[in-house]
Coordinates of N, CA and C in Angstrom, one line a residue:
Chain A
X12 N 2.0 -12.6 -5.7 CA 2.2 -12.3 -7.3 C 2.1 -10.7 -7.3
X13 N 2.9 -10.2 -8.1 CA 2.6 -8.5 -8.5 C 2.0 -9.0 -9.5
X14 N 1.0 -7.5 -9.4 CA -0.1 -7.5 -10.6 C 0.6 -6.1 -11.2
X15 N 0.8 -5.2 -10.3 CA 1.7 -3.9 -11.0 C 3.4 -3.9 -10.9
X16 N 3.6 -3.5 -12.0 CA 4.7 -3.5 -12.1 C 5.2 -2.1 -12.8
X17 N 6.2 -1.2 -11.8 CA 6.6 0.3 -12.0 C 8.1 0.2 -12.8
X18 N 7.4 1.5 -13.8 CA 9.3 1.5 -14.5 C 9.1 3.1 -14.9
X19 N 10.4 3.4 -14.4 CA 11.8 3.1 -14.1 C 11.7 2.4 -12.7
X20 N 12.4 1.8 -12.1 CA 12.7 1.6 -10.7 C 13.5 2.6 -10.2
X21 N 14.3 3.6 -10.5 CA 14.4 4.9 -9.9 C 14.5 5.9 -10.8
X22 N 14.5 7.2 -10.7 CA 14.6 8.1 -11.2 C 15.0 9.3 -10.7
X23 N 16.0 10.0 -11.3 CA 16.5 11.2 -10.7 C 16.7 12.6 -11.8
X24 N 16.0 13.3 -11.0 CA 15.4 14.5 -11.9 C 16.0 15.8 -11.5
X25 N 16.0 17.2 -11.7 CA 16.1 18.4 -11.1 C 15.1 19.0 -11.0
X26 N 14.9 19.8 -10.0 CA 13.8 20.5 -9.5 C 13.6 21.3 -10.5
X27 N 12.1 21.3 -10.7 CA 11.5 21.8 -12.0 C 10.9 21.2 -12.8
X28 N 11.9 20.1 -13.3 CA 11.7 19.2 -14.5 C 10.3 18.3 -14.4
X29 N 9.4 17.8 -15.1 CA 9.0 17.2 -15.0 C 9.1 15.5 -14.6
X30 N 8.2 14.4 -13.9 CA 8.2 13.0 -14.1 C 7.6 12.5 -14.5
X31 N 8.0 11.1 -15.3 CA 6.8 10.3 -15.3 C 7.0 9.0 -14.9
X32 N 6.3 8.4 -14.7 CA 6.5 6.8 -13.9 C 5.2 6.0 -14.8
X33 N 5.5 4.8 -15.0 CA 4.8 3.9 -16.1 C 4.5 2.5 -15.0
X34 N 3.5 2.3 -14.9 CA 2.9 1.1 -14.4 C 2.2 0.1 -15.4
X35 N 2.3 -1.3 -15.6 CA 1.9 -2.2 -16.4 C 1.3 -3.0 -15.4
X36 N 0.3 -3.8 -15.6 CA -0.8 -4.7 -15.1 C -0.9 -5.8 -15.6
X37 N -1.5 -6.8 -15.5 CA -1.7 -8.2 -16.1 C -3.1 -8.4 -16.2
X38 N -3.8 -8.1 -15.4 CA -5.4 -9.1 -15.5 C -6.2 -7.3 -15.5
X39 N -7.1 -7.8 -15.8 CA -8.5 -6.9 -16.0 C -8.9 -6.4 -14.7
X40 N -8.9 -4.7 -14.3 CA -9.1 -4.1 -13.3 C -10.3 -3.3 -13.0
X41 N -10.3 -3.1 -12.1 CA -11.9 -2.2 -11.5 C -11.1 -0.6 -11.5
X42 N -10.3 -0.5 -10.8 CA -9.5 1.0 -10.8 C -7.8 0.7 -10.7
X43 N -7.5 1.9 -10.5 CA -5.8 1.7 -10.4 C -5.6 3.0 -9.9
X44 N -4.7 2.6 -8.7 CA -4.5 3.7 -7.4 C -3.0 4.1 -7.7
X45 N -2.6 5.2 -7.3 CA -1.1 5.6 -7.3 C -1.4 5.8 -5.5
X46 N -0.1 5.8 -5.1 CA 0.6 6.1 -3.6 C 1.9 6.7 -3.5
X47 N 2.0 7.7 -2.6 CA 3.2 8.0 -2.6 C 3.8 7.3 -1.1
X48 N 5.1 7.2 -1.0 CA 5.6 6.7 0.4 C 6.9 7.6 0.6
X49 N 7.3 8.4 1.6 CA 8.3 9.2 2.2 C 8.7 8.0 2.9
X50 N 10.5 8.5 2.5 CA 11.1 7.4 3.5 C 11.0 7.5 5.0
X51 N 10.5 6.0 5.3 CA 10.1 5.5 7.0 C 8.6 6.4 7.1
X52 N 8.0 6.2 6.0 CA 6.5 6.7 6.7 C 5.9 5.5 5.7
X53 N 4.1 5.6 6.3 CA 3.3 5.1 5.4 C 2.9 5.5 4.1
X54 N 2.5 4.8 3.4 CA 1.8 5.3 2.0 C 0.7 6.3 2.1
X55 N 0.6 7.3 1.2 CA -0.5 8.1 1.3 C -1.0 8.1 -0.3
X56 N -2.5 7.8 -0.2 CA -2.9 8.0 -1.3 C -3.1 8.9 -2.6
X57 N -2.6 9.1 -3.4 CA -2.6 10.1 -4.4 C -3.8 10.2 -5.1
X58 N -4.4 9.4 -6.1 CA -5.1 9.5 -7.1 C -5.7 8.1 -7.3
X59 N -6.8 7.9 -7.7 CA -7.6 6.9 -8.3 C -8.4 7.3 -9.6
X60 N -8.5 5.8 -10.1 CA -8.6 6.4 -11.9 C -9.1 4.7 -12.2
X61 N -10.6 5.2 -12.6 CA -11.5 4.3 -12.5 C -11.3 3.3 -14.1
X62 N -11.4 2.0 -14.3 CA -11.3 1.5 -15.8 C -11.7 2.1 -16.9
X63 N -13.3 3.0 -16.5 CA -13.8 3.6 -17.7 C -13.1 4.9 -17.8
X64 N -12.1 5.4 -17.0 CA -11.6 6.9 -17.4 C -10.5 6.4 -18.0
X65 N -9.8 7.8 -18.6 CA -8.5 7.5 -19.1 C -7.7 8.6 -19.0
X66 N -7.9 9.6 -17.9 CA -7.0 10.4 -17.7 C -7.7 11.4 -16.1
X67 N -7.1 11.3 -15.8 CA -7.7 12.4 -14.3 C -6.4 13.3 -13.6
X68 N -6.8 14.6 -13.1 CA -5.9 15.5 -13.0 C -6.0 15.4 -11.4
X69 N -5.1 15.9 -10.3 CA -4.9 16.3 -9.1 C -3.9 17.2 -9.1
X70 N -3.8 18.5 -9.2 CA -2.9 19.5 -8.7 C -2.0 19.5 -9.7
X71 N -0.6 19.1 -9.4 CA 0.5 19.0 -10.4 C 0.8 17.3 -10.9
X72 N -0.7 16.6 -10.5 CA -0.4 15.2 -11.0 C -1.2 15.3 -12.2
X73 N -0.8 13.9 -13.1 CA -2.0 14.0 -13.9 C -1.5 12.1 -14.5
X74 N -2.7 11.6 -14.1 CA -2.8 10.5 -14.1 C -3.5 9.6 -15.7
X75 N -2.9 8.8 -16.6 CA -3.8 8.4 -17.4 C -3.5 6.9 -17.6
X76 N -4.8 6.1 -18.1 CA -5.0 4.8 -17.7 C -5.1 4.6 -19.6
X77 N -4.6 3.4 -20.1 CA -4.7 2.3 -21.0 C -5.3 0.9 -20.5
X78 N -6.2 0.9 -21.0 CA -7.1 -0.7 -20.4 C -6.3 -1.5 -22.0
X79 N -6.4 -0.9 -23.1 CA -6.2 -1.9 -24.2 C -4.5 -2.4 -24.0
X80 N -3.9 -1.6 -23.3 CA -2.2 -1.8 -23.1 C -2.3 -2.3 -21.7
X81 N -3.2 -2.3 -20.7 CA -2.8 -2.6 -19.5 C -1.5 -1.5 -18.9
X82 N -1.7 -0.4 -19.2 CA -0.7 0.4 -18.5 C -1.5 1.6 -17.9
X83 N -0.8 2.4 -17.1 CA -1.0 3.5 -16.8 C 0.2 4.4 -16.4
X84 N 0.3 6.0 -16.6 CA 1.4 6.6 -16.5 C 0.9 7.5 -15.4
X85 N 1.9 7.9 -14.4 CA 1.7 9.2 -13.7 C 3.0 10.4 -13.7
X86 N 2.5 11.3 -14.0 CA 3.0 12.7 -14.5 C 3.1 13.7 -13.5
X87 N 4.1 14.0 -12.7 CA 4.5 15.0 -11.8 C 4.9 16.2 -12.3
X88 N 4.3 17.1 -12.5 CA 5.2 18.6 -13.4 C 5.7 19.2 -12.4
X89 N 6.7 20.2 -12.8 CA 7.4 21.1 -12.0 C 7.8 20.3 -11.0
X90 N 8.3 19.6 -10.9 CA 8.7 18.7 -9.5 C 9.4 19.6 -9.1
X91 N 9.3 18.9 -7.3 CA 10.0 20.1 -6.0 C 10.6 19.0 -5.6
X92 N 11.6 19.1 -4.5 CA 12.6 18.5 -4.0 C 12.1 17.6 -2.7
X93 N 10.3 18.2 -2.1 CA 9.7 17.5 -1.6 C 8.9 16.4 -2.4
X94 N 8.9 16.5 -3.5 CA 8.7 15.3 -4.3 C 9.0 14.1 -4.2
X95 N 10.9 14.1 -3.8 CA 11.3 12.8 -3.8 C 10.8 11.8 -3.1
X96 N 10.4 10.7 -3.1 CA 9.8 9.5 -2.4 C 9.8 8.4 -3.4
X97 N 9.1 7.2 -2.8 CA 8.7 6.1 -3.7 C 7.5 6.2 -4.3
X98 N 7.3 6.3 -5.3 CA 5.8 5.9 -5.9 C 5.1 4.6 -6.2
X99 N 4.0 4.2 -5.9 CA 3.5 2.5 -6.3 C 2.4 2.9 -7.0
X100 N 2.2 1.9 -8.1 CA 0.8 1.6 -8.3 C 0.3 0.5 -7.7
X101 N -1.1 0.9 -7.4 CA -2.1 -0.4 -6.8 C -3.6 -0.5 -7.9
X102 N -3.7 -2.0 -8.2 CA -4.7 -2.3 -9.1 C -5.3 -3.1 -8.1
X103 N -6.9 -2.7 -8.7 CA -8.0 -3.7 -7.8 C -8.6 -4.6 -8.7
X104 N -7.9 -5.6 -9.2 CA -7.8 -6.8 -9.9 C -9.7 -7.1 -10.0
X105 N -10.0 -7.4 -11.1 CA -11.5 -7.8 -11.0 C -11.5 -9.4 -10.4
X106 N -12.1 -9.5 -9.6 CA -12.2 -11.1 -8.7 C -11.5 -11.3 -7.6
X107 N -10.9 -9.7 -7.7 CA -9.9 -10.2 -6.4 C -10.4 -9.8 -4.9
X108 N -11.9 -9.5 -5.0 CA -12.2 -9.5 -3.9 C -12.0 -8.0 -3.5
X109 N -11.6 -6.9 -4.1 CA -11.4 -5.7 -4.3 C -10.4 -5.6 -3.2
X110 N -9.1 -6.4 -3.1 CA -8.0 -5.9 -2.3 C -6.7 -5.8 -3.3
X111 N -6.3 -4.5 -3.1 CA -5.4 -4.1 -3.7 C -4.1 -4.9 -4.0
X112 N -3.3 -5.0 -5.2 CA -2.1 -5.5 -5.2 C -1.3 -4.1 -5.3
X113 N 0.0 -4.4 -5.1 CA 0.8 -3.3 -5.0 C 2.2 -3.6 -6.0
X114 N 2.2 -2.7 -6.8 CA 4.1 -2.7 -7.6 C 5.1 -2.5 -6.5
X115 N 6.1 -2.9 -7.4 CA 7.3 -2.8 -6.4 C 7.9 -1.1 -6.1
X116 N 7.2 -0.2 -7.1 CA 7.6 1.1 -6.6 C 8.6 1.8 -7.7
X117 N 8.5 3.3 -7.9 CA 9.8 3.8 -8.5 C 10.3 4.8 -7.4
X118 N 11.3 4.7 -7.3 CA 12.1 5.8 -6.2 C 12.5 6.8 -6.8
X119 N 11.7 8.3 -7.1 CA 12.0 9.6 -7.7 C 12.9 10.2 -6.7
X120 N 14.1 11.0 -7.0 CA 14.7 11.8 -6.7 C 14.7 13.0 -7.1
X121 N 14.9 13.8 -6.5 CA 14.2 15.4 -7.1 C 15.4 16.4 -6.3
X122 N 16.3 16.5 -7.6 CA 17.6 17.8 -6.9 C 17.2 18.7 -6.9
X123 N 17.6 19.9 -6.0 CA 17.6 21.0 -5.6 C 18.4 21.7 -6.9
Chain B
X8 N -6.9 14.5 14.9 CA -7.4 13.4 13.9 C -6.0 12.5 13.5
X9 N -6.1 11.5 14.1 CA -5.1 10.6 14.1 C -4.8 9.5 13.0
X10 N -6.2 9.2 12.4 CA -6.0 8.1 11.2 C -5.8 6.8 11.7
X11 N -4.7 6.4 11.5 CA -4.5 5.1 11.7 C -3.4 5.1 12.2
X12 N -3.3 4.1 13.4 CA -1.9 4.1 14.3 C -1.6 2.6 14.3
X13 N -0.2 2.5 14.7 CA 0.2 1.4 14.7 C 1.3 1.2 16.1
X14 N 1.2 0.2 16.7 CA 2.0 0.0 17.9 C 2.9 -1.3 17.7
X15 N 4.2 -1.5 18.2 CA 5.0 -0.8 18.4 C 5.4 0.1 16.9
X16 N 6.5 0.7 17.0 CA 6.8 1.2 16.1 C 8.2 0.8 15.9
X17 N 9.4 0.1 16.3 CA 10.1 -0.7 16.8 C 10.1 -2.2 17.1
X18 N 10.3 -3.3 16.6 CA 10.7 -4.4 17.8 C 11.7 -5.2 17.2
X19 N 12.4 -5.9 18.2 CA 13.1 -6.9 17.8 C 12.9 -8.2 18.6
X20 N 12.7 -9.4 17.8 CA 12.3 -10.6 18.6 C 13.4 -11.2 18.5
X21 N 13.3 -12.5 19.0 CA 14.4 -13.5 19.0 C 13.4 -14.8 18.6
X22 N 14.1 -16.0 17.6 CA 13.5 -16.6 17.0 C 12.9 -17.3 18.2
X23 N 11.5 -17.6 17.4 CA 10.5 -18.6 18.4 C 9.7 -17.6 19.3
X24 N 10.2 -16.3 19.5 CA 9.3 -15.7 20.4 C 7.5 -15.3 19.5
X25 N 7.1 -14.5 20.3 CA 5.5 -14.1 19.9 C 5.5 -13.0 20.2
X26 N 4.5 -12.4 19.5 CA 3.9 -11.0 19.4 C 2.8 -10.2 19.0
X27 N 2.3 -9.5 19.0 CA 1.3 -8.8 18.3 C 1.3 -7.4 18.2
X28 N 1.1 -7.5 16.9 CA 1.0 -6.0 16.7 C -0.5 -5.3 16.5
X29 N 0.0 -4.0 17.1 CA -1.8 -3.2 17.3 C -2.0 -2.4 16.0
X30 N -3.5 -2.5 15.8 CA -3.5 -1.2 14.9 C -4.8 -0.9 15.5
X31 N -5.0 0.8 15.0 CA -6.4 1.3 15.4 C -6.5 2.0 14.4
X32 N -7.6 2.3 13.8 CA -8.0 3.8 13.4 C -9.6 4.4 13.6
X33 N -9.6 5.5 13.2 CA -10.7 6.4 14.3 C -11.4 7.3 13.1
X34 N -11.2 6.7 11.9 CA -12.3 7.2 10.8 C -13.3 6.5 10.4
X35 N -13.7 5.3 11.1 CA -15.0 4.8 11.4 C -15.3 3.7 10.0
X36 N -13.9 3.4 9.8 CA -13.8 2.5 8.3 C -14.3 1.3 8.5
X37 N -14.7 0.5 7.5 CA -15.1 -1.0 7.8 C -13.8 -2.2 7.3
X38 N -13.2 -1.6 6.5 CA -12.5 -2.3 6.1 C -11.0 -2.4 6.8
X39 N -10.1 -3.1 6.9 CA -8.7 -3.2 7.6 C -7.8 -4.2 6.8
X40 N -6.6 -3.8 7.0 CA -5.7 -4.8 6.2 C -4.4 -4.9 6.7
X41 N -3.7 -5.6 6.5 CA -2.3 -5.9 7.1 C -1.1 -6.2 5.9
X42 N -0.3 -5.4 5.8 CA 0.8 -5.5 4.8 C 2.2 -5.7 5.1
X43 N 3.1 -6.4 4.4 CA 4.4 -6.5 5.1 C 5.4 -5.8 3.6
X44 N 6.4 -4.9 3.8 CA 6.8 -4.4 2.9 C 8.2 -4.8 3.0
X45 N 9.2 -5.9 2.0 CA 10.7 -6.2 2.0 C 11.1 -5.4 1.1
X46 N 12.4 -5.1 1.0 CA 13.1 -4.8 0.2 C 13.1 -5.3 -1.4
X47 N 12.6 -4.4 -2.6 CA 12.3 -5.5 -3.5 C 11.4 -6.4 -3.9
X48 N 10.7 -5.8 -2.9 CA 9.3 -6.5 -2.8 C 7.8 -6.1 -3.1
X49 N 7.9 -4.9 -2.9 CA 7.0 -4.1 -2.7 C 6.1 -4.4 -1.5
X50 N 4.5 -4.4 -1.9 CA 3.7 -4.4 -0.5 C 3.0 -5.8 -0.5
X51 N 3.1 -6.8 0.2 CA 2.3 -7.8 0.0 C 1.1 -7.9 1.3
X52 N 0.1 -8.7 0.7 CA -1.0 -8.4 2.1 C -0.9 -9.7 2.5
X53 N -1.5 -9.8 3.6 CA -1.2 -10.8 4.8 C -2.6 -11.4 5.1
X54 N -3.0 -10.5 5.6 CA -4.9 -10.4 5.8 C -5.6 -9.3 5.9
X55 N -6.9 -9.9 5.6 CA -7.9 -8.3 5.7 C -9.1 -8.9 6.7
X56 N -9.7 -7.7 6.6 CA -10.8 -7.6 7.3 C -12.1 -6.7 6.5
X57 N -12.8 -7.3 5.7 CA -13.8 -6.6 5.2 C -14.9 -5.9 5.8
X58 N -15.2 -6.6 7.0 CA -16.0 -5.8 8.0 C -15.5 -6.6 9.0
X59 N -16.0 -5.6 10.1 CA -16.2 -6.3 11.7 C -16.9 -7.6 11.7
X60 N -15.9 -8.5 12.4 CA -16.3 -9.9 12.8 C -15.8 -11.0 11.4
X61 N -15.7 -10.0 10.6 CA -14.5 -11.4 9.4 C -13.5 -10.9 9.1
X62 N -12.3 -12.2 8.5 CA -11.4 -11.9 8.7 C -10.8 -13.1 7.3
X63 N -10.0 -12.4 6.4 CA -9.6 -13.2 5.3 C -8.3 -13.3 5.2
X64 N -7.8 -14.6 4.6 CA -6.4 -14.4 4.3 C -6.1 -13.5 2.5
X65 N -4.8 -13.1 3.1 CA -4.1 -12.7 1.6 C -3.2 -13.4 1.2
X66 N -2.2 -13.0 0.2 CA -1.3 -13.3 -0.3 C 0.0 -14.4 0.6
X67 N 0.2 -13.5 1.5 CA 1.0 -14.1 2.5 C 1.3 -14.3 3.7
X68 N 0.1 -15.1 4.0 CA -0.6 -15.3 5.1 C -0.1 -16.5 6.4
X69 N 1.0 -17.3 5.9 CA 1.8 -18.3 6.9 C 2.3 -17.6 7.9
X70 N 2.2 -18.1 8.7 CA 3.0 -17.7 10.3 C 2.3 -16.3 10.8
X71 N 0.9 -16.1 10.7 CA 0.5 -15.4 10.7 C -1.3 -15.6 11.4
X72 N -1.7 -14.7 12.4 CA -2.9 -14.7 12.7 C -3.6 -13.2 12.8
X73 N -4.9 -13.2 12.6 CA -5.4 -11.9 12.9 C -6.4 -11.9 14.0
X74 N -6.8 -10.9 14.7 CA -8.2 -10.6 15.4 C -8.5 -9.1 14.7
X75 N -9.9 -9.1 14.5 CA -10.8 -8.1 14.5 C -11.4 -7.7 15.8
X76 N -11.0 -6.9 16.6 CA -11.4 -6.8 17.9 C -12.5 -6.2 18.1
X77 N -12.9 -5.2 17.0 CA -14.0 -4.4 17.2 C -13.7 -3.4 15.7
X78 N -14.9 -2.4 15.5 CA -14.6 -1.7 14.3 C -13.2 -1.1 14.0
X79 N -13.0 -0.7 15.0 CA -11.9 0.5 15.5 C -10.3 -0.7 15.1
X80 N -10.3 -1.7 15.8 CA -9.0 -2.6 16.1 C -8.9 -3.6 15.2
X81 N -7.5 -3.9 14.6 CA -7.4 -5.1 13.8 C -5.7 -5.6 14.4
X82 N -5.9 -6.2 14.9 CA -4.4 -6.9 15.4 C -3.9 -8.3 14.8
X83 N -2.2 -8.3 14.4 CA -1.6 -8.9 14.0 C -0.8 -9.7 14.9
X84 N -1.0 -11.3 14.7 CA -0.1 -11.8 15.7 C 1.0 -12.8 15.1
X85 N 2.0 -13.0 15.8 CA 3.3 -14.0 15.0 C 3.3 -14.7 16.4
X86 N 3.0 -15.9 16.2 CA 3.1 -17.1 17.3 C 4.3 -17.6 17.5
X87 N 5.2 -17.8 16.4 CA 6.4 -18.2 16.6 C 7.5 -17.5 15.4
X88 N 7.7 -16.3 15.7 CA 8.5 -15.4 14.9 C 9.8 -16.3 13.9
X89 N 9.6 -16.0 13.0 CA 11.4 -16.4 12.1 C 11.9 -15.1 11.6
X90 N 13.2 -15.4 11.4 CA 14.0 -14.7 10.6 C 13.0 -14.1 9.5
X91 N 12.8 -14.9 8.7 CA 11.8 -14.6 7.3 C 10.9 -13.3 7.8
X92 N 10.5 -13.3 8.6 CA 9.3 -12.4 9.1 C 10.0 -10.7 9.1
X93 N 11.3 -10.9 9.3 CA 11.9 -9.5 9.5 C 11.0 -8.9 8.3
X94 N 10.9 -7.6 8.7 CA 9.9 -6.5 7.5 C 9.6 -5.5 8.4
X95 N 9.1 -4.9 7.4 CA 8.4 -3.7 7.8 C 6.7 -3.6 7.7
X96 N 5.9 -3.8 8.7 CA 4.5 -4.1 8.3 C 3.4 -2.9 8.8
X97 N 2.7 -2.8 7.6 CA 2.0 -1.5 7.5 C 0.5 -2.0 7.7
X98 N -0.4 -1.4 8.8 CA -1.9 -1.3 8.5 C -2.3 -0.5 7.8
X99 N -3.5 -0.8 7.3 CA -4.2 0.2 6.3 C -6.0 0.2 6.7
X100 N -6.4 1.0 6.4 CA -8.3 1.2 6.1 C -8.5 1.5 5.3
X101 N -9.9 1.3 5.0 CA -10.7 2.0 3.6 C -12.2 2.0 4.0
X102 N -12.9 2.9 3.7 CA -14.0 2.9 3.6 C -15.2 1.9 3.7
X103 N -14.7 1.3 2.0 CA -15.7 0.3 1.9 C -15.9 -1.0 1.6
X104 N -16.4 -2.0 1.8 CA -16.0 -3.3 2.2 C -15.1 -3.9 0.8
X105 N -13.9 -4.7 1.0 CA -12.9 -4.6 0.1 C -12.7 -3.1 0.0
X106 N -11.6 -3.1 -1.3 CA -11.1 -1.8 -1.6 C -11.6 -1.0 -2.8
X107 N -12.7 -1.8 -3.5 CA -13.5 -1.4 -4.8 C -13.7 0.1 -4.4
X108 N -12.8 1.0 -5.6 CA -13.2 2.5 -5.5 C -12.8 2.7 -3.9
X109 N -12.1 2.7 -3.4 CA -11.8 2.8 -2.2 C -10.3 3.4 -1.8
X110 N -10.0 4.5 -1.8 CA -8.5 4.4 -1.2 C -8.3 3.8 0.1
X111 N -6.9 3.3 0.7 CA -6.2 3.1 1.6 C -5.8 4.2 2.4
X112 N -5.9 3.8 3.8 CA -5.1 4.9 4.7 C -4.1 4.1 5.3
X113 N -2.8 4.4 5.3 CA -2.1 3.6 6.0 C -1.1 4.4 7.1
X114 N -1.2 3.2 8.3 CA -0.1 3.6 9.2 C 1.6 3.9 8.8
X115 N 2.0 4.6 10.0 CA 3.3 4.5 9.9 C 4.4 3.4 9.6
X116 N 3.5 2.5 10.2 CA 4.2 1.1 9.9 C 4.8 0.4 11.3
X117 N 5.7 -0.9 11.5 CA 6.0 -1.4 12.8 C 7.6 -2.1 12.0
X118 N 8.3 -1.8 12.4 CA 10.2 -2.1 11.9 C 10.2 -3.5 12.8
X119 N 10.2 -4.7 12.1 CA 10.4 -6.3 13.4 C 11.5 -6.6 12.4
X120 N 12.5 -6.8 13.2 CA 13.5 -7.3 13.3 C 13.6 -8.9 14.0
X121 N 13.7 -9.5 13.2 CA 14.1 -11.5 13.8 C 15.1 -11.5 14.0
X122 N 15.9 -12.2 14.8 CA 17.0 -12.7 14.9 C 17.5 -14.0 15.3

């Protein structure tokens, strides 16, 4: 069963614009992680935010977490064509023995 | 610095055939995982190994078996392949026991087609 659900399913923007993807989940979590997957490749870890954190930055990435709404957002600023990929949130639910549950992903297309 | 290596990259099987997917990591990670990825379904956990010598079922274990051969290697076996097992299979590893506060490192996947 899916714990995290990303929104939108697909997003198309121009280079230089910001991209925002959202993730909602159902149960209490220990942490939430975001991953990127380029076509035909494995997933690459981007950022991890713990349940007691509200915001985290890494380069052009900004992640927020609202545990009261059970939601997270990933913002990519000043997007580049190389950011074209699918983005997944994954939650480490309390009581899950630490196993990550992945959402279905947001497919981001950044046009030059 | 290879990270997580999966073999083979591609495989076509006939229904009823068996095969083993191999995975090895060189990062001295304790935990290893097998996921499958299907269109529109995201990634689903098949089996995992929290540490050498232990294995546990994930969300979709039916039709699969695993072996944690040593700390580096974690294999996935399909005893009698079915068309429903057509998928992309990803192996991953992480430092900690389970994935608590520990990012996963993924291989590049094995694309399996069962006809």
